[in-house]
PDB file of C-alpha atoms in Angstrom:
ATOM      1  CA  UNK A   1     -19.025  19.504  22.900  1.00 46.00           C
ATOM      2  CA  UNK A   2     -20.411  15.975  22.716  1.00 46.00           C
ATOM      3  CA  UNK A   3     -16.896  14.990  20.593  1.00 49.00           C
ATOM      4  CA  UNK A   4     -14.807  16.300  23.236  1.00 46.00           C
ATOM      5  CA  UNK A   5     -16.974  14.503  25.761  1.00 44.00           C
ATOM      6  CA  UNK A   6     -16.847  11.267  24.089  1.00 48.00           C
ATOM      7  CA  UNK A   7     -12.954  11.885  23.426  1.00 47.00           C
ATOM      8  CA  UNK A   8     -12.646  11.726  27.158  1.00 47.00           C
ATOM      9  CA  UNK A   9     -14.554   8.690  27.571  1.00 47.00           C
ATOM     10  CA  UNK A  10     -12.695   6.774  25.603  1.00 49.00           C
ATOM     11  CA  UNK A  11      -9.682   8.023  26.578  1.00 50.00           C
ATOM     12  CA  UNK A  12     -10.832   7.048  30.903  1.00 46.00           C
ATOM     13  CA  UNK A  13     -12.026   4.067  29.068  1.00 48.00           C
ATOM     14  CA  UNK A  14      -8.561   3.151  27.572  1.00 49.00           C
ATOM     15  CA  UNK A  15      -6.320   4.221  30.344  1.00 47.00           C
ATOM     16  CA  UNK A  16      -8.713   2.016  33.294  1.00 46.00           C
ATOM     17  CA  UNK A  17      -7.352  -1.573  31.798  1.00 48.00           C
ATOM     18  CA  UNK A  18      -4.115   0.234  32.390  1.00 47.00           C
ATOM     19  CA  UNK A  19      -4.681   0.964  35.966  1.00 46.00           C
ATOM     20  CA  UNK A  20      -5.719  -2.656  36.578  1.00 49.00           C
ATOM     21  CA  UNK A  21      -2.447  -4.091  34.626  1.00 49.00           C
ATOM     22  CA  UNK A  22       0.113  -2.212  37.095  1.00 53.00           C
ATOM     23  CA  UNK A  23      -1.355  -4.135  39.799  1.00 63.00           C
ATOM     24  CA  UNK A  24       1.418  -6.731  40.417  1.00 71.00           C
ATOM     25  CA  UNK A  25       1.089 -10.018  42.085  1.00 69.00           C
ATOM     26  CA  UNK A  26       2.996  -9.490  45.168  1.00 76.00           C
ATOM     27  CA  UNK A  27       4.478 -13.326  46.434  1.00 80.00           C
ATOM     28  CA  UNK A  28       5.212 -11.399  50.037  1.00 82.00           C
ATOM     29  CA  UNK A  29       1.784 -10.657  49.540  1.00 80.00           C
ATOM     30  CA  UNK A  30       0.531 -13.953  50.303  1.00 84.00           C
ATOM     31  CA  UNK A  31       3.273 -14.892  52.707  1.00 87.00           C
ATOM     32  CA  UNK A  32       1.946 -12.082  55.061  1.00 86.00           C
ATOM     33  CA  UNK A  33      -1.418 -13.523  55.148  1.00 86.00           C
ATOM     34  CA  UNK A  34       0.055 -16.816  55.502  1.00 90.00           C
ATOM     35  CA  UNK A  35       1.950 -15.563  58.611  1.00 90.00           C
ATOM     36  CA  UNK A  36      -0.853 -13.511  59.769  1.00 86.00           C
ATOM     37  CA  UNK A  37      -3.580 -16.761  59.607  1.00 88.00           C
ATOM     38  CA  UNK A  38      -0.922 -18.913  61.145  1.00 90.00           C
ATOM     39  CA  UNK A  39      -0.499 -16.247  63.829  1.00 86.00           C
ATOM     40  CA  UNK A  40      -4.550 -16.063  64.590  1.00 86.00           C
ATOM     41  CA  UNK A  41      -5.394 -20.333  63.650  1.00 90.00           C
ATOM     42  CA  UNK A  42      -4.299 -20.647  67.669  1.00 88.00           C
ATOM     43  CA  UNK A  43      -7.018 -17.828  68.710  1.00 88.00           C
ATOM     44  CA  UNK A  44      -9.569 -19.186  66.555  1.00 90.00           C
ATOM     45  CA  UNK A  45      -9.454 -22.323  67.550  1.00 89.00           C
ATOM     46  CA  UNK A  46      -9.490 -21.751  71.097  1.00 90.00           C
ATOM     47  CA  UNK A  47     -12.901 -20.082  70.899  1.00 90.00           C
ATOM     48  CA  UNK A  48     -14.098 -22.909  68.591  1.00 90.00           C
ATOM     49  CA  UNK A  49     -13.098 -25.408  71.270  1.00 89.00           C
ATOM     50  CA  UNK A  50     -15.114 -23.090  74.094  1.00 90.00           C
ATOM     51  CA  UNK A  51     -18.211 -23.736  72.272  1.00 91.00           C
ATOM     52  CA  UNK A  52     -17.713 -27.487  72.175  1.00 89.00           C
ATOM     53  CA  UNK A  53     -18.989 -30.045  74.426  1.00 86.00           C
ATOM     54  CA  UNK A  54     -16.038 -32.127  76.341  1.00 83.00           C
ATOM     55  CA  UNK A  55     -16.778 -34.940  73.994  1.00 84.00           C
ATOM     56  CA  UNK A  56     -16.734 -32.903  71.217  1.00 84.00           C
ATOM     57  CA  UNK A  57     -13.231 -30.955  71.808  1.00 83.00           C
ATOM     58  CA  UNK A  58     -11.436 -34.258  72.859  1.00 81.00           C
ATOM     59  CA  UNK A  59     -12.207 -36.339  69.970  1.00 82.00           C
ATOM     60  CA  UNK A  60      -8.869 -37.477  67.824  1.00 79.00           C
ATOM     61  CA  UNK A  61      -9.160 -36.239  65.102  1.00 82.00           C
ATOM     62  CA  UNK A  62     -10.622 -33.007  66.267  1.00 80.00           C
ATOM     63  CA  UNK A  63     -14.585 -32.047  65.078  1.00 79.00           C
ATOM     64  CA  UNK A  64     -15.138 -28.982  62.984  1.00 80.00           C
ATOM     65  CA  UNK A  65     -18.837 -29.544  62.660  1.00 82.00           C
ATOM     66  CA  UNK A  66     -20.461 -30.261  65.765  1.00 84.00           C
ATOM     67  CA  UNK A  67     -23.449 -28.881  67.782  1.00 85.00           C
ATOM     68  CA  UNK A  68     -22.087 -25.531  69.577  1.00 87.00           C
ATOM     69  CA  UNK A  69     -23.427 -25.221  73.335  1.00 88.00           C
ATOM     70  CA  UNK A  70     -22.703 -22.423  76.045  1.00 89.00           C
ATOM     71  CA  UNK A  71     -22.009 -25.127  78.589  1.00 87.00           C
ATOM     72  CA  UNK A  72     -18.823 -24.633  79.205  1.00 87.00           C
ATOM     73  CA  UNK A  73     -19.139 -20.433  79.613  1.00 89.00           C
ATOM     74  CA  UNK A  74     -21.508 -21.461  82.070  1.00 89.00           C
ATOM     75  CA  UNK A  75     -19.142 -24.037  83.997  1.00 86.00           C
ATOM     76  CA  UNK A  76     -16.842 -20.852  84.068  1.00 87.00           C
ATOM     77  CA  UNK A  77     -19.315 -18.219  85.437  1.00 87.00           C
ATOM     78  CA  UNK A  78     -20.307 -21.131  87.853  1.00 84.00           C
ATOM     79  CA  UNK A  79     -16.882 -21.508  89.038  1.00 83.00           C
ATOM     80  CA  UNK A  80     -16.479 -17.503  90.279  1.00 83.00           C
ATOM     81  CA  UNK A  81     -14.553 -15.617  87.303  1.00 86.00           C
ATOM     82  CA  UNK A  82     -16.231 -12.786  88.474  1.00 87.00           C
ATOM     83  CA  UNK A  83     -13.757 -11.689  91.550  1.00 90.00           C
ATOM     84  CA  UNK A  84     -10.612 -12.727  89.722  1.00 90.00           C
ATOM     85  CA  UNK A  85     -11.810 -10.864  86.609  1.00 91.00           C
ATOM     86  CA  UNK A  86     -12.417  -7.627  88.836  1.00 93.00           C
ATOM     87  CA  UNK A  87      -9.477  -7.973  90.521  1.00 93.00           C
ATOM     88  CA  UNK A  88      -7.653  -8.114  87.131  1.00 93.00           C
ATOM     89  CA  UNK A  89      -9.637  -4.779  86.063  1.00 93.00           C
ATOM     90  CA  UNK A  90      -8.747  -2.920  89.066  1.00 95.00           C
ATOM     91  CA  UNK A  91      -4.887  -3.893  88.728  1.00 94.00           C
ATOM     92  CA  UNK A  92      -4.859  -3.355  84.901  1.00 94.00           C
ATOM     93  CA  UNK A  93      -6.383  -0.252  84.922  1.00 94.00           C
ATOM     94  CA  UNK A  94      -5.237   1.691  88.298  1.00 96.00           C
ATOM     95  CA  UNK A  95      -1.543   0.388  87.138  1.00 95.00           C
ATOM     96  CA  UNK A  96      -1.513   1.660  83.740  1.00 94.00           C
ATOM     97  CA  UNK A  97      -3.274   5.206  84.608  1.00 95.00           C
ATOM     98  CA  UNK A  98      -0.317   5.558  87.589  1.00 96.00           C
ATOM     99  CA  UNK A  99       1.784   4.935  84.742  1.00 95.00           C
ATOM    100  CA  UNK A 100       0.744   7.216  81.906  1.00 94.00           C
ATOM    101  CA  UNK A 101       0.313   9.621  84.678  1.00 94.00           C
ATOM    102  CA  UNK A 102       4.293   9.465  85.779  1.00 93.00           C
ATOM    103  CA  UNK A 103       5.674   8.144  82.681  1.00 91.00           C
ATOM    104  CA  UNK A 104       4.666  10.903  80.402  1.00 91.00           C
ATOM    105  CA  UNK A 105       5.619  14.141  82.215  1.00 89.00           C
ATOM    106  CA  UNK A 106       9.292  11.948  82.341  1.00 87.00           C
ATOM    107  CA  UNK A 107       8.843  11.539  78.971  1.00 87.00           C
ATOM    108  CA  UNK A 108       8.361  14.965  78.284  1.00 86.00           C
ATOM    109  CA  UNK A 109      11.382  16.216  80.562  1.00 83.00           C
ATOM    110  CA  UNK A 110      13.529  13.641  78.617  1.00 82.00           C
ATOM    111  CA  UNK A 111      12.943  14.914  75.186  1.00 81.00           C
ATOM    112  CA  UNK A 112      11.442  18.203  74.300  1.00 72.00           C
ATOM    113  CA  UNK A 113      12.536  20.056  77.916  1.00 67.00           C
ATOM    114  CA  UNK A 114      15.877  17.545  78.477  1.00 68.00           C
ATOM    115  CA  UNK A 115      17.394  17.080  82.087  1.00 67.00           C
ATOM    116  CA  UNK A 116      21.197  17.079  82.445  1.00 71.00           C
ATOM    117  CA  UNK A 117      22.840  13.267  81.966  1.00 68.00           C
ATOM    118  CA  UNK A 118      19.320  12.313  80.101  1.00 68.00           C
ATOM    119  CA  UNK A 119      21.711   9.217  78.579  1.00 71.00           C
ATOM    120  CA  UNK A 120      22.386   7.879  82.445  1.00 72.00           C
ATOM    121  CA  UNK A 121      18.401   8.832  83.438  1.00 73.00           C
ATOM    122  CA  UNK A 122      17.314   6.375  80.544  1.00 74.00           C
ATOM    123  CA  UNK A 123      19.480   3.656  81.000  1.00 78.00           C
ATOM    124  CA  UNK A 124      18.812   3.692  84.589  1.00 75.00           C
ATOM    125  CA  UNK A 125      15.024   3.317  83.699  1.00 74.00           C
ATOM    126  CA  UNK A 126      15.654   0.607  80.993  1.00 76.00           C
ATOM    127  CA  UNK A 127      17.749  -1.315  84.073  1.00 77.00           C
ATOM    128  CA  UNK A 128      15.193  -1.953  85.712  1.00 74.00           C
ATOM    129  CA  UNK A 129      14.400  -3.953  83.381  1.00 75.00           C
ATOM    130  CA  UNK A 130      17.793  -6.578  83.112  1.00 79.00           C
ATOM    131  CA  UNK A 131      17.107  -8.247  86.641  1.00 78.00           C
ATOM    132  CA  UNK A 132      15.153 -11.432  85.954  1.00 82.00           C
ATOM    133  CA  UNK A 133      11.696 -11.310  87.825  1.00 83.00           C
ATOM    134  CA  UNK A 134      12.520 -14.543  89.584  1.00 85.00           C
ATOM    135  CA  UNK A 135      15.776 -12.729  91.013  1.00 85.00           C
ATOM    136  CA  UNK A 136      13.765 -10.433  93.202  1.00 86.00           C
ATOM    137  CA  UNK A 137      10.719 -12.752  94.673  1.00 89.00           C
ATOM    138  CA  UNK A 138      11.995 -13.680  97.561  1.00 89.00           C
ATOM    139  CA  UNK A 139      12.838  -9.825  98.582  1.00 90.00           C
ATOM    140  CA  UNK A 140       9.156  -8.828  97.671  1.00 91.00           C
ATOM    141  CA  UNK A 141       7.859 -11.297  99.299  1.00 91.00           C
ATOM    142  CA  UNK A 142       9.632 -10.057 102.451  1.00 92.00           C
ATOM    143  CA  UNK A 143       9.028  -6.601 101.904  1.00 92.00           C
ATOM    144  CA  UNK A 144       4.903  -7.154 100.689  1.00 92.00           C
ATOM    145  CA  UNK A 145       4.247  -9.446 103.944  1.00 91.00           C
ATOM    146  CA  UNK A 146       6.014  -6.836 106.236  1.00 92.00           C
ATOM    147  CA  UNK A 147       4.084  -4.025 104.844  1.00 91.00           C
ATOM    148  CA  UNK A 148       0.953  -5.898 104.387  1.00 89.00           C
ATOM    149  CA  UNK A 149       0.197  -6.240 101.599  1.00 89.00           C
ATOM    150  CA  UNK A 150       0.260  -9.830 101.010  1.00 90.00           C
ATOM    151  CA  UNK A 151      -2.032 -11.172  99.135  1.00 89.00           C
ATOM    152  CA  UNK A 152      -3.764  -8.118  98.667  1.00 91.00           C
ATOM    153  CA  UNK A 153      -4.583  -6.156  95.042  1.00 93.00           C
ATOM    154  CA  UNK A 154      -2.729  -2.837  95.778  1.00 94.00           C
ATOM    155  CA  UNK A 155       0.801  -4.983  95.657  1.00 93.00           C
ATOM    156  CA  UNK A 156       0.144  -6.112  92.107  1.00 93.00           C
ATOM    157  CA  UNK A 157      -0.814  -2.239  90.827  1.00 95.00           C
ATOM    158  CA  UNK A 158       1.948  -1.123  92.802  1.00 94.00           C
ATOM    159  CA  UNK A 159       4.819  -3.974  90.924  1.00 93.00           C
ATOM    160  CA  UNK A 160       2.506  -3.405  87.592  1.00 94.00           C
ATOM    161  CA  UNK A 161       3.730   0.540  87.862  1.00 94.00           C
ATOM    162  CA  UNK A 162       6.830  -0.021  88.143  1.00 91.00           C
ATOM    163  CA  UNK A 163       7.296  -2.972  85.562  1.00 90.00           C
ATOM    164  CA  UNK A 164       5.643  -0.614  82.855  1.00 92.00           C
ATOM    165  CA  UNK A 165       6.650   2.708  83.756  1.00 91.00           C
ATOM    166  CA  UNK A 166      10.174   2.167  81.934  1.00 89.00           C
ATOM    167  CA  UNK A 167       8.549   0.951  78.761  1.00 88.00           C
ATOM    168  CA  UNK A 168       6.375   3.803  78.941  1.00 90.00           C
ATOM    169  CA  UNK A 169       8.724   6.404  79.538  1.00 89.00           C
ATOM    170  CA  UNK A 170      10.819   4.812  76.734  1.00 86.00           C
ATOM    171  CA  UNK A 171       8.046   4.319  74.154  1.00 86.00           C
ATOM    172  CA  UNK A 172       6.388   8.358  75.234  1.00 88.00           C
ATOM    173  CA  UNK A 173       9.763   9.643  74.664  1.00 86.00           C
ATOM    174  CA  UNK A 174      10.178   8.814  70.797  1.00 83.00           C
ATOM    175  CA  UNK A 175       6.776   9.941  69.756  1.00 85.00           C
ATOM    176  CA  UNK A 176       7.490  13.623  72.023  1.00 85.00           C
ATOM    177  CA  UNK A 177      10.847  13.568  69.889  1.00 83.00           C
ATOM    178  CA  UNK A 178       9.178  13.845  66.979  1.00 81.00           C
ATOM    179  CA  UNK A 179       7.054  16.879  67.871  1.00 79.00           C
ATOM    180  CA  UNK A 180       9.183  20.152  66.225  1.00 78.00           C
ATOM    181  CA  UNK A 181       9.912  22.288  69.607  1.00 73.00           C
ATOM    182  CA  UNK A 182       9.191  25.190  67.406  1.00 76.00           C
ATOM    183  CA  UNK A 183       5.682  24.635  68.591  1.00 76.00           C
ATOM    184  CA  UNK A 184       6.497  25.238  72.494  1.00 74.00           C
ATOM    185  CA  UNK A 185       8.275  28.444  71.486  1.00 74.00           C
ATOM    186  CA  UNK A 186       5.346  29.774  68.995  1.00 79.00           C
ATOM    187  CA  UNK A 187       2.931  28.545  71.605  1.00 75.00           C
ATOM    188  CA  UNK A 188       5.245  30.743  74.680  1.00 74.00           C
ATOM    189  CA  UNK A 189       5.562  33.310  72.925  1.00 75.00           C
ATOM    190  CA  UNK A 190       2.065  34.005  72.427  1.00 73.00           C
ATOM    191  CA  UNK A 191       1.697  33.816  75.636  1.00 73.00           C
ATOM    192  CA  UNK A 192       0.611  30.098  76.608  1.00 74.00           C
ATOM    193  CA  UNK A 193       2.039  29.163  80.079  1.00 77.00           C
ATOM    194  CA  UNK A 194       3.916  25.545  79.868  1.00 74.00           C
ATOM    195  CA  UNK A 195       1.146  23.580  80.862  1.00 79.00           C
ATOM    196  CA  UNK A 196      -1.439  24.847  78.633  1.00 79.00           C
ATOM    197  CA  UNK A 197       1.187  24.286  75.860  1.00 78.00           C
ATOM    198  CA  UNK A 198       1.138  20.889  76.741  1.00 79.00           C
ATOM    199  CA  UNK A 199      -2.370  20.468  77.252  1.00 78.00           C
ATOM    200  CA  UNK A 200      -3.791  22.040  73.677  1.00 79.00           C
ATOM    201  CA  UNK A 201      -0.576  21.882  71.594  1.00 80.00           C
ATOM    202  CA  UNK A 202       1.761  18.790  72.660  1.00 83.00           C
ATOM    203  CA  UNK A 203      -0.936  16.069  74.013  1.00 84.00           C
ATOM    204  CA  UNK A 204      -3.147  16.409  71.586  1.00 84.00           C
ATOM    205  CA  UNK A 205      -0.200  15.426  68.462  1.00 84.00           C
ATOM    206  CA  UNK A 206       1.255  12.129  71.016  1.00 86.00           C
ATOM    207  CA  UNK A 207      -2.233  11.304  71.481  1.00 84.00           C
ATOM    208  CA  UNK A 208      -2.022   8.094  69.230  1.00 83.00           C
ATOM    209  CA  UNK A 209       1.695   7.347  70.978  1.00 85.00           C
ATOM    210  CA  UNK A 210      -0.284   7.927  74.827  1.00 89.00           C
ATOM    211  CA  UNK A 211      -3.332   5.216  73.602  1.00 86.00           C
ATOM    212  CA  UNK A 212      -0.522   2.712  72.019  1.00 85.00           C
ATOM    213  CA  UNK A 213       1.878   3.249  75.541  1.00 89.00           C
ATOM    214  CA  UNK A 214      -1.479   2.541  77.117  1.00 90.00           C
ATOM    215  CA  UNK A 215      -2.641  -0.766  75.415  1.00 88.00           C
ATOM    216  CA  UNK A 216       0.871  -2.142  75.705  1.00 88.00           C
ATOM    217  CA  UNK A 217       0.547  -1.685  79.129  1.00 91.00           C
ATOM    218  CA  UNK A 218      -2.597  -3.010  79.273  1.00 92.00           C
ATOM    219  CA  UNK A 219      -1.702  -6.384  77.870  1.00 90.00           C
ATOM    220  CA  UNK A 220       1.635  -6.375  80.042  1.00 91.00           C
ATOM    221  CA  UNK A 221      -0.351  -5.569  82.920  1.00 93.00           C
ATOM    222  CA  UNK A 222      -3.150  -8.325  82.555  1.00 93.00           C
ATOM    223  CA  UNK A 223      -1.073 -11.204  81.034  1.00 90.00           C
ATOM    224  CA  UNK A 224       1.025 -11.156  84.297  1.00 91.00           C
ATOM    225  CA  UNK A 225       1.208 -14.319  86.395  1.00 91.00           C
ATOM    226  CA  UNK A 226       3.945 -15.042  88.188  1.00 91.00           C
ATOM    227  CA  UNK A 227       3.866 -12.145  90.375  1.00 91.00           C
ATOM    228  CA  UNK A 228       0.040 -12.744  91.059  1.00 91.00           C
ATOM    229  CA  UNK A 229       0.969 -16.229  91.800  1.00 89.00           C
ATOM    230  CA  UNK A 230       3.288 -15.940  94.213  1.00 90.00           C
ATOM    231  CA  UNK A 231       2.139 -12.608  96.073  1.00 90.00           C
ATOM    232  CA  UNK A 232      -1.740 -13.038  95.494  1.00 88.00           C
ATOM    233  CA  UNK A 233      -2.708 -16.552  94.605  1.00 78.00           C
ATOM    234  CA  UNK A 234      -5.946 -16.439  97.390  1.00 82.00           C
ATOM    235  CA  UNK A 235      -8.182 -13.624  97.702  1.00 85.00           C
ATOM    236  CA  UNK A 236      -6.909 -11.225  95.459  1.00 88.00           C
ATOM    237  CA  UNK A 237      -6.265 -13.816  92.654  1.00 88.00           C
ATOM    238  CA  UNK A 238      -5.943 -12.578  88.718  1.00 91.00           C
ATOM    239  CA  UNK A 239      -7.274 -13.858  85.940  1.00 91.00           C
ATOM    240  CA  UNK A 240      -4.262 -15.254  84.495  1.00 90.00           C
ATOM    241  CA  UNK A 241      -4.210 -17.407  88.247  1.00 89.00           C
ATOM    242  CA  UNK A 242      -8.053 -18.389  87.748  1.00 88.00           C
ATOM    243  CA  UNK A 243      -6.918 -19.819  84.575  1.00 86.00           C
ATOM    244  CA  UNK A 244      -4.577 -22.645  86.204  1.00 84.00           C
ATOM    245  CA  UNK A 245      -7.258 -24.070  88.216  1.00 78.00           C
ATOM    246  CA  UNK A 246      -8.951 -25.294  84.886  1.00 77.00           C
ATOM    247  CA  UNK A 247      -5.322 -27.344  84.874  1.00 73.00           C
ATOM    248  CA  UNK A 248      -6.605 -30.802  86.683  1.00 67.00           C
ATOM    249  CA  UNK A 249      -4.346 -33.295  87.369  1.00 62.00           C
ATOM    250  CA  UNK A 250      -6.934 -36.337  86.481  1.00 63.00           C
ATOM    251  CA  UNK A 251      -6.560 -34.764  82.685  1.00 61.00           C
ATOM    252  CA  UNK A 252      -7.285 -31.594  80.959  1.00 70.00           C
ATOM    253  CA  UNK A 253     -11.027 -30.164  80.343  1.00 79.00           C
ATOM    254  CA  UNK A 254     -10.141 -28.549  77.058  1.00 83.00           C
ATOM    255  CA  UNK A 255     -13.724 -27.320  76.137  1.00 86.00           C
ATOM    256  CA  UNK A 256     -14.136 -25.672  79.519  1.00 87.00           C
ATOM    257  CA  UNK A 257     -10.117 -24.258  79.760  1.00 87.00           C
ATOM    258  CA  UNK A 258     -10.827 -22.656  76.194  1.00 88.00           C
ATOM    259  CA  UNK A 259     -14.254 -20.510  77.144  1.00 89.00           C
ATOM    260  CA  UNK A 260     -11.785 -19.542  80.625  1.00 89.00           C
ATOM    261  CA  UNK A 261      -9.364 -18.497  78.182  1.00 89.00           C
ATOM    262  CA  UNK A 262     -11.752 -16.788  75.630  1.00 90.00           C
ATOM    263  CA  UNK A 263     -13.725 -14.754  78.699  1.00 89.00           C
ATOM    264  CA  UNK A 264     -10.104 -14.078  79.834  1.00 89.00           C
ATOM    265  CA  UNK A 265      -8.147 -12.581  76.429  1.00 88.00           C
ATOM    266  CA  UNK A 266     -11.893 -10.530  75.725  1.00 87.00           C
ATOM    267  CA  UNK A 267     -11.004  -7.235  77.313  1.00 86.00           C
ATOM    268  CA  UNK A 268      -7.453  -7.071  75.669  1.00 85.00           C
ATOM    269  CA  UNK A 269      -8.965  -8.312  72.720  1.00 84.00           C
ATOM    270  CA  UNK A 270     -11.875  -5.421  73.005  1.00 85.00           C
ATOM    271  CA  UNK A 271      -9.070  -2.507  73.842  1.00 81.00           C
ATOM    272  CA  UNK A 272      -6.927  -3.405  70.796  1.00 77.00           C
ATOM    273  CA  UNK A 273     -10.378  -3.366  68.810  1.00 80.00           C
ATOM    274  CA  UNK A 274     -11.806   0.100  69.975  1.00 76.00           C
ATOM    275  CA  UNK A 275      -8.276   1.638  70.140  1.00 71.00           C
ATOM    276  CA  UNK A 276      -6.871   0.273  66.481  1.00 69.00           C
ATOM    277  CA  UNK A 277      -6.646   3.767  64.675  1.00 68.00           C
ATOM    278  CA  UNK A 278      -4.758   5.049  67.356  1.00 64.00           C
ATOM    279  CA  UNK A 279      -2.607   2.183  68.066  1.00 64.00           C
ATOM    280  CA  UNK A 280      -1.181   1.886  64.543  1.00 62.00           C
ATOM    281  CA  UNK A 281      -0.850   5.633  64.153  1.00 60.00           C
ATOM    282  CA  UNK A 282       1.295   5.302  67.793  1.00 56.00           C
ATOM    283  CA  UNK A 283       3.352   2.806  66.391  1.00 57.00           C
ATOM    284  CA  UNK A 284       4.059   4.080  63.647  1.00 59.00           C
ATOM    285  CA  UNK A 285       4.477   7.557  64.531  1.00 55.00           C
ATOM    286  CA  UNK A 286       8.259   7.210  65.818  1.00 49.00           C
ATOM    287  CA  UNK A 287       8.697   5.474  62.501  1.00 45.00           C
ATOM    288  CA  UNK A 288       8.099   7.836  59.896  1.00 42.00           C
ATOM    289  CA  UNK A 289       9.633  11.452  59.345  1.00 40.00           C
TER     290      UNK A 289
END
């Protein structure tokens, strides 16, 4: 017993340099964290900068050792980020539930229970999207002040809707394509009405697809400015708005523009962070058989 046992030591023992020799050195390897660091230097050294005095970030050449200070996120919460940074939350997230909410019953009707001409219903959703935004300002504008909704926070979640809803729609239909509709039929014919097929056998697979439609349209949603700036620049102003008031025209507070920034990309940057199993699974779900 102990020769057999020390047999199969040395054999593990033997075969583990083994192991470590297939491990290649991968060139692409390094190129993707190349790309990847170039890709998150501009992020990184914005929220350097916000912890900088002005002195500090507009020395030539710039510090990287220097005394960090909260001034400047101060300056900000001095300034009122708090309204434009609601309004931004309400917009974001009252737009992109209307739009999970429409977009993925269409979704559902588009692929696993079709509609006739599905081909002309999906290119007349992804047309909506071929008119440039600055084409169709002037007749919102119109149409927002007649209604009354100018300058007021329901006209950006009601634009926000419909400027995601197509992507969403798009994006729900490939993962629901890749659900076998075997599963609707074994779920009928045990009885299940449609909607609690849905409910405990469909939603539950295109979960990850539903939280990656949803952060997309997040980031689409709170990133938008030229809307807010032209229909709600005053009272109802975003955060993406607040931002260009930081813009001076006697010269450019970089220290105090960078913690605006930072407080401003922290709620995308905490969705991506709390949703990331989800999101890759979602985007990679239409991907891979």
């Amino acid at each position: 017993m102990t020769t057999t046992i020390e047999k199969d030591t040395a054999t593990a023992t033997s075969a583990a340099p083994s192991k470590k020799k297939s491990r290649k050195f991968s060139p692409w390897g390094v190129v993707a964290w190349i790309v990847g660091l170039g890709f998150f230097f501009p992020v990184f050294w914005m929220v350097l900068t916000a912890f900088k005095s002005e002195a500090d970030a507009a020395t030539s050449p710039p510090k990287l050792f220097f005394t960090p200070t909260l001034d400047q996120f101060n300056a900000v919460f001095e300034q009122g980020i708090g309204p434009a940074f609601l309004n931004s939350l309400f917009a974001t997230g009252i737009s992109t539930l209307l739009v999970l909410l429409l977009g993925v019953p269409a979704a559902f009707a588009l692929s696993l229970r079709p509609v006739k001409k599905t081909q002309d219903a999906l290119f007349f959703f992804m047309s909506t999207k071929m008119l440039p935004i600055v084409a169709v300002i002037l007749p919102l504008y119109v149409i927002v002040s007649n209604i009354g909704l100018l300058d007021n926070i329901w006209a950006l979640v009601i634009l926000y809707t419909a400027m995601n809803l197509p992507i969403a729609v798009w994006m729900m239909r490939s993962f629901f394509l890749e659900v076998p509709g075997e599963l609707l039929e074994a779920a009928s014919l045990d009885g299940a009405s449609l909607w609690r097929s849905v409910r405990e056998v469909i939603l539950p697979l295109v979960s990850p697809g539903i939280a990656a439609t949803a952060l997309i349209c997040v980031i689409f949603a709170w990133n938008e400015f030229f809307f807010a700036v032209n229909l709600t620049a005053v009272n109802a102003q975003t955060m993406p708005v607040y931002l260009v008031g930081f813009i001076a025209g006697q010269g450019q507070y970089w220290a105090v523009l960078s913690a605006a920034a930072t407080m401003a990309a922290l709620p995308v940057v905490l969705c991506g962070w709390v949703a990331q199993n989800k999101l890759v699974r979602g985007l990679s779900f239409g991907a891979i058989k």
